[in-house]
PDB file of C-alpha atoms in Angstrom:
ATOM      1  CA  ARG A  39     113.968 122.751  79.720  1.00  0.00           C
ATOM      2  CA  GLY A  40     115.971 122.021  76.579  1.00  0.00           C
ATOM      3  CA  LEU A  41     117.225 118.690  77.956  1.00  0.00           C
ATOM      4  CA  GLU A  42     116.347 115.267  76.552  1.00  0.00           C
ATOM      5  CA  TRP A  43     115.505 112.420  78.872  1.00  0.00           C
ATOM      6  CA  GLN A  44     117.737 109.398  78.470  1.00  0.00           C
ATOM      7  CA  GLU A  45     116.282 106.037  79.423  1.00  0.00           C
ATOM      8  CA  TRP A  46     118.106 104.282  82.261  1.00  0.00           C
ATOM      9  CA  THR A  47     119.766 101.013  81.470  1.00  0.00           C
ATOM     10  CA  GLU A  48     119.114  97.879  83.519  1.00  0.00           C
ATOM     11  CA  ARG A  49     122.505  98.415  85.156  1.00  0.00           C
ATOM     12  CA  ASP A  50     121.503 101.972  86.143  1.00  0.00           C
ATOM     13  CA  LEU A  51     118.191 100.767  87.558  1.00  0.00           C
ATOM     14  CA  PHE A  52     119.875  97.975  89.499  1.00  0.00           C
ATOM     15  CA  SER A  53     122.520 100.336  90.910  1.00  0.00           C
ATOM     16  CA  VAL A  54     119.998 102.932  92.068  1.00  0.00           C
ATOM     17  CA  GLY A  55     117.686 100.254  93.477  1.00  0.00           C
ATOM     18  CA  SER A  56     120.548  98.617  95.380  1.00  0.00           C
ATOM     19  CA  LEU A  57     121.603 101.954  96.861  1.00  0.00           C
ATOM     20  CA  VAL A  58     118.045 102.823  97.941  1.00  0.00           C
ATOM     21  CA  LEU A  59     117.627  99.355  99.452  1.00  0.00           C
ATOM     22  CA  SER A  60     120.891  99.570 101.381  1.00  0.00           C
ATOM     23  CA  LEU A  61     119.961 103.011 102.748  1.00  0.00           C
ATOM     24  CA  LEU A  62     116.547 101.710 103.731  1.00  0.00           C
ATOM     25  CA  MET A  63     118.056  98.785 105.641  1.00  0.00           C
ATOM     26  CA  GLU A  64     120.478 101.142 107.408  1.00  0.00           C
ATOM     27  CA  VAL A  65     117.815 103.444 108.821  1.00  0.00           C
ATOM     28  CA  CYS A  66     114.949 101.059 109.590  1.00  0.00           C
ATOM     29  CA  ASP A  67     114.165  97.393 110.150  1.00  0.00           C
ATOM     30  CA  LEU A  68     111.233  96.981 107.745  1.00  0.00           C
ATOM     31  CA  VAL A  69     112.898  94.655 105.219  1.00  0.00           C
ATOM     32  CA  ASP A  70     115.564  91.995 105.264  1.00  0.00           C
ATOM     33  CA  ILE A  71     117.389  89.818 102.752  1.00  0.00           C
ATOM     34  CA  ASN A  72     116.934  86.067 103.042  1.00  0.00           C
ATOM     35  CA  LYS A  73     119.738  83.983 101.522  1.00  0.00           C
ATOM     36  CA  SER A  74     118.970  80.645 103.154  1.00  0.00           C
ATOM     37  CA  ILE A  75     117.528  78.814 100.136  1.00  0.00           C
ATOM     38  CA  ARG A  76     117.515  80.668  96.857  1.00  0.00           C
ATOM     39  CA  LYS A  77     120.661  81.283  94.865  1.00  0.00           C
ATOM     40  CA  SER A  78     119.525  84.884  94.343  1.00  0.00           C
ATOM     41  CA  PRO A  79     118.719  86.896  97.512  1.00  0.00           C
ATOM     42  CA  LEU A  80     115.061  87.207  98.456  1.00  0.00           C
ATOM     43  CA  LEU A  81     113.723  90.470  99.908  1.00  0.00           C
ATOM     44  CA  VAL A  82     111.284  89.742 102.755  1.00  0.00           C
ATOM     45  CA  PRO A  83     109.354  91.913 105.249  1.00  0.00           C
ATOM     46  CA  THR A  84     110.483  91.730 108.850  1.00  0.00           C
ATOM     47  CA  ASP A  85     108.132  91.084 111.768  1.00  0.00           C
ATOM     48  CA  ALA A  86     108.356  94.793 112.592  1.00  0.00           C
ATOM     49  CA  CYS A  87     107.241  95.619 109.044  1.00  0.00           C
ATOM     50  CA  LEU A  88     104.248  93.280 109.248  1.00  0.00           C
ATOM     51  CA  ASP A  89     103.262  94.710 112.629  1.00  0.00           C
ATOM     52  CA  TRP A  90     103.462  98.201 111.142  1.00  0.00           C
ATOM     53  CA  VAL A  91     101.234  97.151 108.218  1.00  0.00           C
ATOM     54  CA  TYR A  92      98.653  95.590 110.533  1.00  0.00           C
ATOM     55  CA  ASP A  93      98.627  98.575 112.910  1.00  0.00           C
ATOM     56  CA  HIS A  94      98.419 101.284 110.233  1.00  0.00           C
ATOM     57  CA  ASN A  95      96.081  99.557 107.798  1.00  0.00           C
ATOM     58  CA  ALA A  96      92.993 100.710 109.679  1.00  0.00           C
ATOM     59  CA  VAL A  97      94.212 104.308 109.886  1.00  0.00           C
ATOM     60  CA  MET A  98      94.990 104.495 106.185  1.00  0.00           C
ATOM     61  CA  GLU A  99      91.609 103.002 105.276  1.00  0.00           C
ATOM     62  CA  LEU A 100      89.864 105.731 107.258  1.00  0.00           C
ATOM     63  CA  MET A 101      92.061 108.460 105.727  1.00  0.00           C
ATOM     64  CA  SER A 102      91.564 107.207 102.177  1.00  0.00           C
ATOM     65  CA  PRO A 103      88.501 104.937 102.120  1.00  0.00           C
ATOM     66  CA  ASP A 104      87.815 102.875  99.052  1.00  0.00           C
ATOM     67  CA  ARG A 105      84.387 101.593  98.077  1.00  0.00           C
ATOM     68  CA  MET A 106      82.880 100.943 101.493  1.00  0.00           C
ATOM     69  CA  PRO A 107      79.430  99.627 102.384  1.00  0.00           C
ATOM     70  CA  CYS A 108      76.811 102.365 102.769  1.00  0.00           C
ATOM     71  CA  ILE A 109      74.928 103.214 105.969  1.00  0.00           C
ATOM     72  CA  ILE A 110      71.935 104.471 103.946  1.00  0.00           C
ATOM     73  CA  PRO A 111      70.508 102.949 100.737  1.00  0.00           C
ATOM     74  CA  PRO A 112      72.639 103.912  97.702  1.00  0.00           C
ATOM     75  CA  ALA A 113      71.149 106.223  95.110  1.00  0.00           C
ATOM     76  CA  ASP A 114      68.984 104.424  92.556  1.00  0.00           C
ATOM     77  CA  TRP A 115      70.545 104.044  89.134  1.00  0.00           C
ATOM     78  CA  VAL A 116      68.674 106.195  86.605  1.00  0.00           C
ATOM     79  CA  THR A 117      71.417 106.166  83.952  1.00  0.00           C
ATOM     80  CA  PRO A 118      74.682 104.179  83.644  1.00  0.00           C
ATOM     81  CA  TRP A 119      76.480 107.159  85.250  1.00  0.00           C
ATOM     82  CA  ASP A 120      73.874 108.444  87.683  1.00  0.00           C
ATOM     83  CA  GLY A 121      73.391 106.259  90.757  1.00  0.00           C
ATOM     84  CA  GLY A 122      75.215 104.249  93.405  1.00  0.00           C
ATOM     85  CA  TYR A 123      77.501 106.282  95.638  1.00  0.00           C
ATOM     86  CA  TYR A 124      76.534 109.843  96.540  1.00  0.00           C
ATOM     87  CA  GLY A 125      80.037 111.331  96.560  1.00  0.00           C
ATOM     88  CA  ALA A 126      81.085 112.799  93.216  1.00  0.00           C
ATOM     89  CA  ARG A 127      84.573 111.259  93.295  1.00  0.00           C
ATOM     90  CA  LEU A 128      83.390 107.746  94.116  1.00  0.00           C
ATOM     91  CA  ARG A 129      80.532 108.010  91.638  1.00  0.00           C
ATOM     92  CA  ARG A 130      82.945 108.877  88.830  1.00  0.00           C
ATOM     93  CA  ARG A 131      85.058 105.859  89.761  1.00  0.00           C
ATOM     94  CA  THR A 132      82.060 103.533  90.091  1.00  0.00           C
ATOM     95  CA  PRO A 133      79.817 103.656  86.995  1.00  0.00           C
ATOM     96  CA  LEU A 134      77.031 101.117  86.592  1.00  0.00           C
ATOM     97  CA  VAL A 135      78.997  99.139  84.006  1.00  0.00           C
ATOM     98  CA  LYS A 136      82.643  98.455  84.821  1.00  0.00           C
ATOM     99  CA  ASN A 137      84.869  99.886  82.135  1.00  0.00           C
ATOM    100  CA  HIS A 138      88.553  99.331  82.868  1.00  0.00           C
ATOM    101  CA  ARG A 139      89.484 100.845  79.514  1.00  0.00           C
ATOM    102  CA  ARG A 140      87.853 103.856  77.936  1.00  0.00           C
ATOM    103  CA  ASN A 141      85.816 102.657  74.976  1.00  0.00           C
ATOM    104  CA  ALA A 142      83.931 105.300  73.019  1.00  0.00           C
ATOM    105  CA  GLU A 143      81.759 102.779  71.176  1.00  0.00           C
ATOM    106  CA  ARG A 144      80.694 101.047  74.382  1.00  0.00           C
ATOM    107  CA  GLU A 145      79.903 104.374  76.054  1.00  0.00           C
ATOM    108  CA  ARG A 146      77.816 105.405  73.047  1.00  0.00           C
ATOM    109  CA  LEU A 147      75.811 102.181  73.276  1.00  0.00           C
ATOM    110  CA  LEU A 148      75.264 102.707  77.009  1.00  0.00           C
ATOM    111  CA  GLU A 149      74.022 106.249  76.425  1.00  0.00           C
ATOM    112  CA  GLN A 150      71.446 104.929  73.926  1.00  0.00           C
ATOM    113  CA  ALA A 151      70.466 101.875  75.991  1.00  0.00           C
ATOM    114  CA  ASP A 152      66.944 101.662  77.398  1.00  0.00           C
ATOM    115  CA  MET A 153      67.097  99.060  80.174  1.00  0.00           C
ATOM    116  CA  PRO A 154      64.499  99.754  82.884  1.00  0.00           C
ATOM    117  CA  VAL A 155      64.320  96.067  83.874  1.00  0.00           C
ATOM    118  CA  VAL A 156      68.080  95.923  84.449  1.00  0.00           C
ATOM    119  CA  LEU A 157      68.133  99.161  86.460  1.00  0.00           C
ATOM    120  CA  ASN A 158      65.186  97.987  88.556  1.00  0.00           C
ATOM    121  CA  ALA A 159      66.954  94.706  89.401  1.00  0.00           C
ATOM    122  CA  VAL A 160      70.172  96.459  90.444  1.00  0.00           C
ATOM    123  CA  ASN A 161      68.276  99.037  92.485  1.00  0.00           C
ATOM    124  CA  LYS A 162      66.379  96.327  94.365  1.00  0.00           C
ATOM    125  CA  ALA A 163      69.675  94.642  95.251  1.00  0.00           C
ATOM    126  CA  GLN A 164      71.033  97.992  96.474  1.00  0.00           C
ATOM    127  CA  ARG A 165      67.969  98.530  98.686  1.00  0.00           C
ATOM    128  CA  THR A 166      68.467  95.169 100.404  1.00  0.00           C
ATOM    129  CA  ALA A 167      69.526  95.858 103.992  1.00  0.00           C
ATOM    130  CA  TRP A 168      72.270  93.789 105.623  1.00  0.00           C
ATOM    131  CA  GLN A 169      73.909  93.760 109.032  1.00  0.00           C
ATOM    132  CA  VAL A 170      77.000  92.213 110.599  1.00  0.00           C
ATOM    133  CA  ASN A 171      76.481  88.759 112.129  1.00  0.00           C
ATOM    134  CA  LEU A 172      77.762  89.477 115.642  1.00  0.00           C
ATOM    135  CA  ARG A 173      77.894  85.818 116.682  1.00  0.00           C
ATOM    136  CA  VAL A 174      80.149  84.904 113.769  1.00  0.00           C
ATOM    137  CA  LEU A 175      82.273  88.015 114.303  1.00  0.00           C
ATOM    138  CA  ASP A 176      82.809  87.083 117.962  1.00  0.00           C
ATOM    139  CA  VAL A 177      83.865  83.532 117.047  1.00  0.00           C
ATOM    140  CA  MET A 178      86.234  84.728 114.307  1.00  0.00           C
ATOM    141  CA  GLN A 179      87.903  87.242 116.627  1.00  0.00           C
ATOM    142  CA  THR A 180      88.368  84.547 119.282  1.00  0.00           C
ATOM    143  CA  VAL A 181      89.818  82.066 116.775  1.00  0.00           C
ATOM    144  CA  TRP A 182      92.168  84.766 115.497  1.00  0.00           C
ATOM    145  CA  ALA A 183      93.278  85.945 118.943  1.00  0.00           C
ATOM    146  CA  LYS A 184      94.030  82.402 120.119  1.00  0.00           C
ATOM    147  CA  ASN A 185      95.578  81.298 116.781  1.00  0.00           C
ATOM    148  CA  LEU A 186      93.271  78.263 116.680  1.00  0.00           C
ATOM    149  CA  GLY A 187      93.292  78.046 112.881  1.00  0.00           C
ATOM    150  CA  CYS A 188      89.719  76.677 112.754  1.00  0.00           C
ATOM    151  CA  GLY A 189      88.477  77.631 109.285  1.00  0.00           C
ATOM    152  CA  MET A 190      90.892  80.566 109.246  1.00  0.00           C
ATOM    153  CA  PRO A 191      94.587  81.054 108.427  1.00  0.00           C
ATOM    154  CA  ARG A 192      97.079  81.048 111.268  1.00  0.00           C
ATOM    155  CA  SER A 193      97.540  84.418 112.927  1.00  0.00           C
ATOM    156  CA  GLU A 194     101.147  83.609 113.891  1.00  0.00           C
ATOM    157  CA  PRO A 195     104.030  82.770 111.509  1.00  0.00           C
ATOM    158  CA  TYR A 196     105.067  79.181 110.864  1.00  0.00           C
ATOM    159  CA  GLU A 197     108.160  77.966 112.695  1.00  0.00           C
ATOM    160  CA  PHE A 198     110.859  76.927 110.236  1.00  0.00           C
ATOM    161  CA  PRO A 199     113.038  73.883 111.017  1.00  0.00           C
ATOM    162  CA  PRO A 200     116.729  74.590 111.654  1.00  0.00           C
ATOM    163  CA  CYS A 201     119.266  73.832 108.939  1.00  0.00           C
ATOM    164  CA  PRO A 202     120.967  70.421 109.487  1.00  0.00           C
ATOM    165  CA  LEU A 203     124.347  71.813 108.388  1.00  0.00           C
ATOM    166  CA  PRO A 204     126.785  72.823 111.131  1.00  0.00           C
ATOM    167  CA  GLU A 205     127.287  76.558 111.628  1.00  0.00           C
ATOM    168  CA  GLY A 206     129.485  77.992 108.846  1.00  0.00           C
ATOM    169  CA  HIS A 207     129.511  74.747 106.828  1.00  0.00           C
ATOM    170  CA  ASP A 208     129.635  75.270 103.039  1.00  0.00           C
ATOM    171  CA  SER A 209     126.894  73.216 101.365  1.00  0.00           C
ATOM    172  CA  SER A 210     129.016  72.818  98.213  1.00  0.00           C
ATOM    173  CA  THR A 211     131.528  70.684 100.141  1.00  0.00           C
ATOM    174  CA  ILE A 212     128.979  68.057 101.208  1.00  0.00           C
ATOM    175  CA  GLU A 213     129.696  64.580  99.872  1.00  0.00           C
ATOM    176  CA  LYS A 214     126.988  63.410  97.483  1.00  0.00           C
ATOM    177  CA  ASP A 215     124.532  60.751  98.730  1.00  0.00           C
ATOM    178  CA  SER A 216     125.860  61.078 102.250  1.00  0.00           C
ATOM    179  CA  PRO A 217     123.380  61.181 105.185  1.00  0.00           C
ATOM    180  CA  LEU A 218     124.146  64.889 105.612  1.00  0.00           C
ATOM    181  CA  ALA A 219     123.498  65.566 101.909  1.00  0.00           C
ATOM    182  CA  ASN A 220     120.161  63.730 102.073  1.00  0.00           C
ATOM    183  CA  ALA A 221     119.173  65.587 105.241  1.00  0.00           C
ATOM    184  CA  PHE A 222     120.102  68.924 103.648  1.00  0.00           C
ATOM    185  CA  SER A 223     118.100  68.079 100.508  1.00  0.00           C
ATOM    186  CA  ASP A 224     115.045  67.121 102.565  1.00  0.00           C
ATOM    187  CA  TRP A 225     115.404  70.325 104.592  1.00  0.00           C
ATOM    188  CA  LYS A 226     115.502  72.479 101.453  1.00  0.00           C
ATOM    189  CA  ALA A 227     112.360  70.782 100.100  1.00  0.00           C
ATOM    190  CA  THR A 228     110.579  71.359 103.409  1.00  0.00           C
ATOM    191  CA  MET A 229     111.690  74.978 103.539  1.00  0.00           C
ATOM    192  CA  ARG A 230     110.478  75.658  99.991  1.00  0.00           C
ATOM    193  CA  GLU A 231     107.067  74.288 100.891  1.00  0.00           C
ATOM    194  CA  MET A 232     106.928  76.228 104.146  1.00  0.00           C
ATOM    195  CA  TYR A 233     107.976  79.491 102.503  1.00  0.00           C
ATOM    196  CA  THR A 234     105.079  79.039 100.068  1.00  0.00           C
ATOM    197  CA  MET A 235     102.719  78.346 102.965  1.00  0.00           C
ATOM    198  CA  GLU A 236     103.982  81.415 104.832  1.00  0.00           C
ATOM    199  CA  ARG A 237     103.543  83.698 101.798  1.00  0.00           C
ATOM    200  CA  GLU A 238      99.983  82.416 101.364  1.00  0.00           C
ATOM    201  CA  ARG A 239      99.333  82.903 105.084  1.00  0.00           C
ATOM    202  CA  LEU A 240     100.512  86.523 104.952  1.00  0.00           C
ATOM    203  CA  SER A 241      98.421  87.267 101.866  1.00  0.00           C
ATOM    204  CA  LYS A 242      95.282  85.730 103.361  1.00  0.00           C
ATOM    205  CA  ASN A 243      95.860  87.404 106.710  1.00  0.00           C
ATOM    206  CA  LEU A 244      96.061  90.908 105.266  1.00  0.00           C
ATOM    207  CA  ALA A 245      92.723  90.382 103.509  1.00  0.00           C
ATOM    208  CA  LEU A 246      91.156  88.726 106.568  1.00  0.00           C
ATOM    209  CA  ILE A 247      92.305  91.460 108.947  1.00  0.00           C
ATOM    210  CA  ARG A 248      90.731  94.083 106.705  1.00  0.00           C
ATOM    211  CA  THR A 249      87.474  92.115 106.549  1.00  0.00           C
ATOM    212  CA  ILE A 250      87.256  91.647 110.334  1.00  0.00           C
ATOM    213  CA  ARG A 251      88.177  95.280 110.993  1.00  0.00           C
ATOM    214  CA  LEU A 252      85.511  96.517 108.583  1.00  0.00           C
ATOM    215  CA  ALA A 253      82.911  94.202 110.142  1.00  0.00           C
ATOM    216  CA  ARG A 254      83.855  95.429 113.615  1.00  0.00           C
ATOM    217  CA  GLU A 255      83.550  99.048 112.474  1.00  0.00           C
ATOM    218  CA  LEU A 256      80.037  98.409 111.114  1.00  0.00           C
ATOM    219  CA  SER A 257      78.932  96.010 113.858  1.00  0.00           C
ATOM    220  CA  GLU A 258      76.733  98.572 115.642  1.00  0.00           C
ATOM    221  CA  ARG A 259      74.833  99.553 112.495  1.00  0.00           C
ATOM    222  CA  GLU A 260      71.341  98.105 112.276  1.00  0.00           C
ATOM    223  CA  GLU A 261      71.448  98.317 108.488  1.00  0.00           C
ATOM    224  CA  ILE A 262      74.161  98.531 105.856  1.00  0.00           C
ATOM    225  CA  PHE A 263      73.832  98.513 102.079  1.00  0.00           C
ATOM    226  CA  PHE A 264      75.988  97.746  99.060  1.00  0.00           C
ATOM    227  CA  VAL A 265      76.444  99.510  95.741  1.00  0.00           C
ATOM    228  CA  TYR A 266      76.237  97.132  92.784  1.00  0.00           C
ATOM    229  CA  GLN A 267      77.798  97.245  89.337  1.00  0.00           C
ATOM    230  CA  LEU A 268      77.542  95.205  86.157  1.00  0.00           C
ATOM    231  CA  ASP A 269      80.345  93.780  84.063  1.00  0.00           C
ATOM    232  CA  PHE A 270      80.245  93.992  80.264  1.00  0.00           C
ATOM    233  CA  ARG A 271      78.308  90.698  80.176  1.00  0.00           C
ATOM    234  CA  GLY A 272      75.600  92.031  82.473  1.00  0.00           C
ATOM    235  CA  ARG A 273      76.579  90.073  85.593  1.00  0.00           C
ATOM    236  CA  MET A 274      76.035  91.956  88.853  1.00  0.00           C
ATOM    237  CA  TYR A 275      78.768  92.439  91.477  1.00  0.00           C
ATOM    238  CA  SER A 276      79.069  94.320  94.749  1.00  0.00           C
ATOM    239  CA  ALA A 277      81.422  97.281  94.341  1.00  0.00           C
ATOM    240  CA  THR A 278      82.724  96.872  97.917  1.00  0.00           C
ATOM    241  CA  ALA A 279      86.001  95.119  98.641  1.00  0.00           C
ATOM    242  CA  GLY A 280      86.752  93.288 101.887  1.00  0.00           C
ATOM    243  CA  LEU A 281      83.214  92.798 103.185  1.00  0.00           C
ATOM    244  CA  SER A 282      80.439  91.958 100.758  1.00  0.00           C
ATOM    245  CA  PRO A 283      77.799  89.290 100.055  1.00  0.00           C
ATOM    246  CA  GLN A 284      79.962  88.095  97.152  1.00  0.00           C
ATOM    247  CA  GLY A 285      83.313  88.112  98.939  1.00  0.00           C
ATOM    248  CA  THR A 286      85.276  85.260 100.475  1.00  0.00           C
ATOM    249  CA  ASP A 287      83.651  82.664 102.730  1.00  0.00           C
ATOM    250  CA  HIS A 288      84.820  84.687 105.735  1.00  0.00           C
ATOM    251  CA  SER A 289      83.281  87.840 104.296  1.00  0.00           C
ATOM    252  CA  LYS A 290      79.941  86.201 103.485  1.00  0.00           C
ATOM    253  CA  SER A 291      79.737  84.520 106.887  1.00  0.00           C
ATOM    254  CA  LEU A 292      79.985  87.916 108.604  1.00  0.00           C
ATOM    255  CA  LEU A 293      76.799  89.187 106.935  1.00  0.00           C
ATOM    256  CA  GLN A 294      73.141  88.467 107.461  1.00  0.00           C
ATOM    257  CA  PHE A 295      69.923  90.062 106.242  1.00  0.00           C
ATOM    258  CA  ALA A 296      68.824  92.935 108.446  1.00  0.00           C
ATOM    259  CA  ARG A 297      65.195  91.904 107.943  1.00  0.00           C
ATOM    260  CA  GLY A 298      65.062  88.140 107.849  1.00  0.00           C
ATOM    261  CA  LYS A 299      62.158  86.047 106.669  1.00  0.00           C
ATOM    262  CA  ALA A 300      61.122  82.513 107.565  1.00  0.00           C
ATOM    263  CA  LEU A 301      62.288  79.899 105.087  1.00  0.00           C
ATOM    264  CA  GLY A 302      58.902  78.186 105.047  1.00  0.00           C
ATOM    265  CA  ASP A 303      58.221  74.469 105.202  1.00  0.00           C
ATOM    266  CA  SER A 304      58.328  73.818 101.471  1.00  0.00           C
ATOM    267  CA  LEU A 305      60.600  75.477  98.927  1.00  0.00           C
ATOM    268  CA  GLY A 306      62.652  77.600 101.333  1.00  0.00           C
ATOM    269  CA  GLU A 307      63.698  74.747 103.591  1.00  0.00           C
ATOM    270  CA  TYR A 308      64.080  72.408 100.598  1.00  0.00           C
ATOM    271  CA  TRP A 309      66.674  74.559  98.842  1.00  0.00           C
ATOM    272  CA  PHE A 310      68.375  75.395 102.124  1.00  0.00           C
ATOM    273  CA  VAL A 311      69.194  71.724 102.779  1.00  0.00           C
ATOM    274  CA  VAL A 312      70.101  71.175  99.120  1.00  0.00           C
ATOM    275  CA  ASN A 313      72.699  73.925  99.498  1.00  0.00           C
ATOM    276  CA  GLY A 314      73.960  72.282 102.698  1.00  0.00           C
ATOM    277  CA  ALA A 315      74.476  69.011 100.817  1.00  0.00           C
ATOM    278  CA  ASN A 316      76.317  70.894  98.069  1.00  0.00           C
ATOM    279  CA  LYS A 317      78.677  72.401 100.662  1.00  0.00           C
ATOM    280  CA  LEU A 318      79.481  68.908 101.942  1.00  0.00           C
ATOM    281  CA  GLY A 319      80.368  67.687  98.445  1.00  0.00           C
ATOM    282  CA  GLU A 320      77.131  65.809  97.751  1.00  0.00           C
ATOM    283  CA  ASP A 321      76.373  67.765  94.595  1.00  0.00           C
ATOM    284  CA  LYS A 322      76.200  64.947  92.009  1.00  0.00           C
ATOM    285  CA  VAL A 323      73.011  63.217  93.185  1.00  0.00           C
ATOM    286  CA  ASP A 324      69.462  64.385  92.475  1.00  0.00           C
ATOM    287  CA  PHE A 325      67.910  67.185  94.509  1.00  0.00           C
ATOM    288  CA  ASP A 326      65.529  64.995  96.509  1.00  0.00           C
ATOM    289  CA  THR A 327      68.416  62.799  97.696  1.00  0.00           C
ATOM    290  CA  ARG A 328      70.345  65.834  98.760  1.00  0.00           C
TER     291      ARG A 328
END
């Protein structure tokens, strides 16, 4: 009280951050500094850190769940703020129309809107029952456990090639255009590419692990349901992250309708094989050819 806050300078921020980082590295093995390629040091997670993330991700999701699938049909939308999730906290965070920024004019228009056709369409989507495709889940878990990489990212890290320079050799002393200089240049290019691949692998793996874990958790449910929202253009999206009919290919492949219906010999089968042709890249010819 009575004191004025003084903004920290970049030097202050850097000094405090460096101290915190050094203390962190002294007491645990969660992060490391990689100096092998970049001129400026690169902070990277250690294997122990990644293992900790994988092991504790499930626990944290259960302690603080986000927008999960529902095990009973969501509440029908009757107004833009009344419907979807049953819990008060989640319902406040999940209105019918996504609104990342508070906009009084938009909220006023929504309050005055009369859109029974729109609400009926969203409610029908929310009443559609799904279930986990156990056959696909079993295959995905096997591919993951054996690191087969078939249609999925690698579960194990890439192996980086060793540096061609002798131990302790200063790269600045290498003679230009020499065989060693060329080998070192090729190695750096390979390492840059592999670091990018490894970062992408880690990012995809975290999302995939969450998807598989959520599917496994819901695998014994005969029916699951999804809350739907609209964006400001009226397009409909599942509010659930990780596992949803509009998620990644892995996410969509893990779901099937709980009450399936025959495709039929005419239109159902026709559009099914058209979609198959589209998936194989044959999407420029007419429908009958597909």
